[in-house]
Amino acid sequence: MRWTLAAWLAILLLLPCHLAGASSGSSSSSRLRLFTDERRVELREQVRELFQHGYDGYMKYAYPADELRPVTCGPLHRDPTNVNFGINDIHPNASITLLDVLSSLPLVLPSEFPDAVRRVATEVSFDQDVKVQVFEMTIRALGSLLSTYQYLDRLPDEPVAQARALGLTGKAKAAKKGKGVDVKQYRGRLLEMALDLGKRLLPAFNTVTGLPYARVNLRKGLDKGESVETCTAGAGSLVLEFAVLSRLTGDERFEVSEARGGSCDSQSAGELSLSHSPEQALAQRAYLAIWNRRSTHNLVGNTIGVTHGHWLAPGLTGVGAGIDSYFEYGIKAAILLDDDVYLDIFQDTYAAIQTHVRTPDGFIYRPIQFRLLQPGLPSTIDSLSAFLPGMQVLAGDIESAIRSHLVWWNLWRKYDALPETWIWQERKIEWAGWPGRPEFIESTYYLYQATRDPFYLRVGERVLNDLRRRTKTKCGFATLKNVETGELEDRMESFMLSETLKYLFLLFDPAPATPPTNRVFTTEGHGLSLPFSKLQKTSATRRAMHRGEDLFCPAYEPPTLGGLVVGIERRLDYEYARSLVFGWGVDGRVIEDKESVQWWEGGFCSLPLAPTFSFDIVLTPLNATDQEVPPEDPAPSASKVRRDDATGDFVVADVSGLRLSVRWRLDNRGYDVASIGPHRVRPGQQVFVTDQKMEGYLPIPANPPATLHAPPEVLLRFSTISSKGERAVFLHAAASTATFGKSFGSAGSAGFGIGGLGMLIRPKVNVDGCRAFKPGEIPEVRGVLVLDRGECPFLTKTLHAKMAGMDGVLLVGLAPTPPELLVQDPSTPGVAAGSGSGSQTEGLIRPSADGEPEELLHRVSELGVVYVEHIVGQVVLRMMDVERKAVAVEMMLLEAEPAREDLKPGGGGDGRDKAREGRVMVNDWEIWNLRVRERPP
Ligand SMILES: *[C@@H]1O[C@H](CO)[C@@H](O)[C@H](O)[C@H]1NC(C)=O
Ligand SMILES: *[C@@H]1O[C@H](CO)[C@@H](O)[C@H](O)[C@H]1NC(C)=O
């Protein structure tokens, strides 16, 4: 990645790379701990027991009340003052806890299911004089009723066969409870109840904007003078439940069934609207009403007035409370309904988040002013936004999911729970409560499904233990009022069972993941699906567009270090994420006794930098002079750009003034063009530029250099060594290994150190090692010689180190080019196609000795050779020369697993015809779906 000198200095100032006196703990290495199926089942059964405990407590002490008081063991009722929204919004006086857990019972506690479904069907009524939240009723009650209906619908008709399907077959008492009970008889009643509840929510939609009021009285409809304020998530995430309700009942008021508006070929820039009357398709209208009020950067605000549709103060956007499920329902609606309208909107919203809300390192998603794009200072991240990694997995962006999840994981490690809000710049809690929210464990579940890395099972085990230890009471699970003191609040929200424990159960359940279908969990964890007969017909154009790429599931590539496959905990940025939460200082050690995680005393001297996610470029012919640069053409004619109906690809005959929006590919291999002017380019579609003006420049770098991102990085840690032999880590840094010398981590190699004990030795003269060392120039001890890059070949330096009796060589890169010479700002890539490459920064390179005689290479085959960037060398040499400390270096232990073959650059090369073609690079990354060609394919 690119660094200017100024940026390096800023990092030096920000990161206390010199940490005085941090005495090191034992650096025991935690090898890749395996997680057996037996262990998983054991943990799953522990979760089941907890679930039973909470369920029994609710049924015994609280039912038919909406919630249980887990500390005093009694029912929690609505607050008669009517202003306590925190309770009353979710208390319809309809046994909401039972309703919410109902859909989980067949999976987690099947023996309780027959009784529970009978009670819901016969004892619960929504005819209540209570004001509740439309969103909460939709996700907790409506979603569960529909999900349970669909479950019952799939059951066999015969009661005995039903019991078998529920797993109630043994001799146990529990099994007897459910035997011979016909549970399927209630399915009609559940759908009826769902429709009844849905209708009671409809008065909320009585606005010209289509945005629903946040609250409604279930019996009396809208209150006079009801608050017009609602949030984006509340108004915009009703689509899944309303769609299933609509398509199962044929009632078009909720979503829509047949003649649907919002065309599939709709364009990203246009207004989306429906051809329906205002009384129809209400959830879809509300979703689009939010989207149509987005900013020019495709961002939406948090709070909006339903009558006029104005965004309300303070005008922040982000991914947390108030917005969260709006994004989630975009991708989930695209999956459930198989609908490109939602997919297109989701991809635009997601690109906006990745571009503006995510920090440049790619880890933190913080609130920003949605028009000014300024982050708040100080600003917080909240526990609700821990849903994000799960959504990123669904979107196919596993790399981003891993990174964002690591932040919440470290927060969990730090507090043994997740504080509701946390000030990320100051690394301190703002709001210390944890009501048992599920989002973090839900994301852990998705990430485990996507990566199969046992790390996520260990995360789940930790959550399970903390949850039991800190929140379990004699009749249920309490809310943590303060994650630091452990003080309890007498409340158990329904999602503690229906989501938190359910996702933990799913995480440990070794049953294979369900095959990818149009089935999703709602934001409250209720499974919904739609049979093909209920989906919209796919048009021929859409089918043509969908050839080529799998939209949702790029294969996961596990991290490698030095060519070896390793787990998430061995990623270079794992320690970086830890330091974001724990800091680089002494407080980083508070977790020392709890876990055998090592290496966290030192500062980290190579910040990750995620590539800019999306940006626009306006194309200009390469030979245009400044005066001739054509203006942007917002509505290019078909003679400039057209879509080839046969192939679905785009052909650009004239580049002048075309605006391309370019987006990061979710498989992390570079960029794709996402739109050309008003035309949306979908994954799998290619863009061919055949403009004659480009021809003289072909091929534009023929193929990306294969080694561009090749240096296999390893993690080094540097410690000072006192006269008593005590080590104190002061720095972590990324390094690359050389193509010659010792082969690190290969099977049978003894140890993974660079060489010997890793003591660093710096020559006083001949610092680049380009001539042989004379006796007395360096001490006669074994160690790792620190040499500057330059003046002679890497192999020469290494041979001289070998002749001087050294075990290894640490090569230090050259100082970066002064900032004024680095003209390229990643946010404004070159304006002309093909001008985007040519980085001048050093970064990590991979020392090689190509073409050198085999015999010479053999002589240094036992020496470890690694390369670090200039800045790292400066910090280390300062410690040795100025602080006069003895310094040793260690390399992160690598697990000796077979290496995977590196990703081969795909695309192109299909040999369809022999036209010369070129690829376009932006900041070292290729735009994969863009080709400049002599003639159309
Ligand atoms: C709750 O529902 C029950 C039964 O339907 C009813 O008797 C009771 O009055 C309701 N309570 C409130 C506060 O509406
Ligand atoms: C740029 O190239 C095109 C096509 O080769 C040519 O027609 C045009 O005159 C050139 N413009 C300049 C400024 O050289």
Coordinates of N, CA and C in Angstrom, one line a residue, residues 49 355 419 834:
E49 N -29.6 -26.5 27.2 CA -30.0 -26.5 28.6 C -30.3 -25.1 29.0
T355 N -17.2 3.0 1.3 CA -16.4 4.2 0.8 C -16.3 5.3 1.9
P419 N -20.5 -3.6 25.3 CA -21.2 -2.4 25.8 C -22.1 -1.9 24.6
G834 N -5.9 3.8 -18.2 CA -4.5 3.3 -18.4 C -3.5 4.1 -17.7

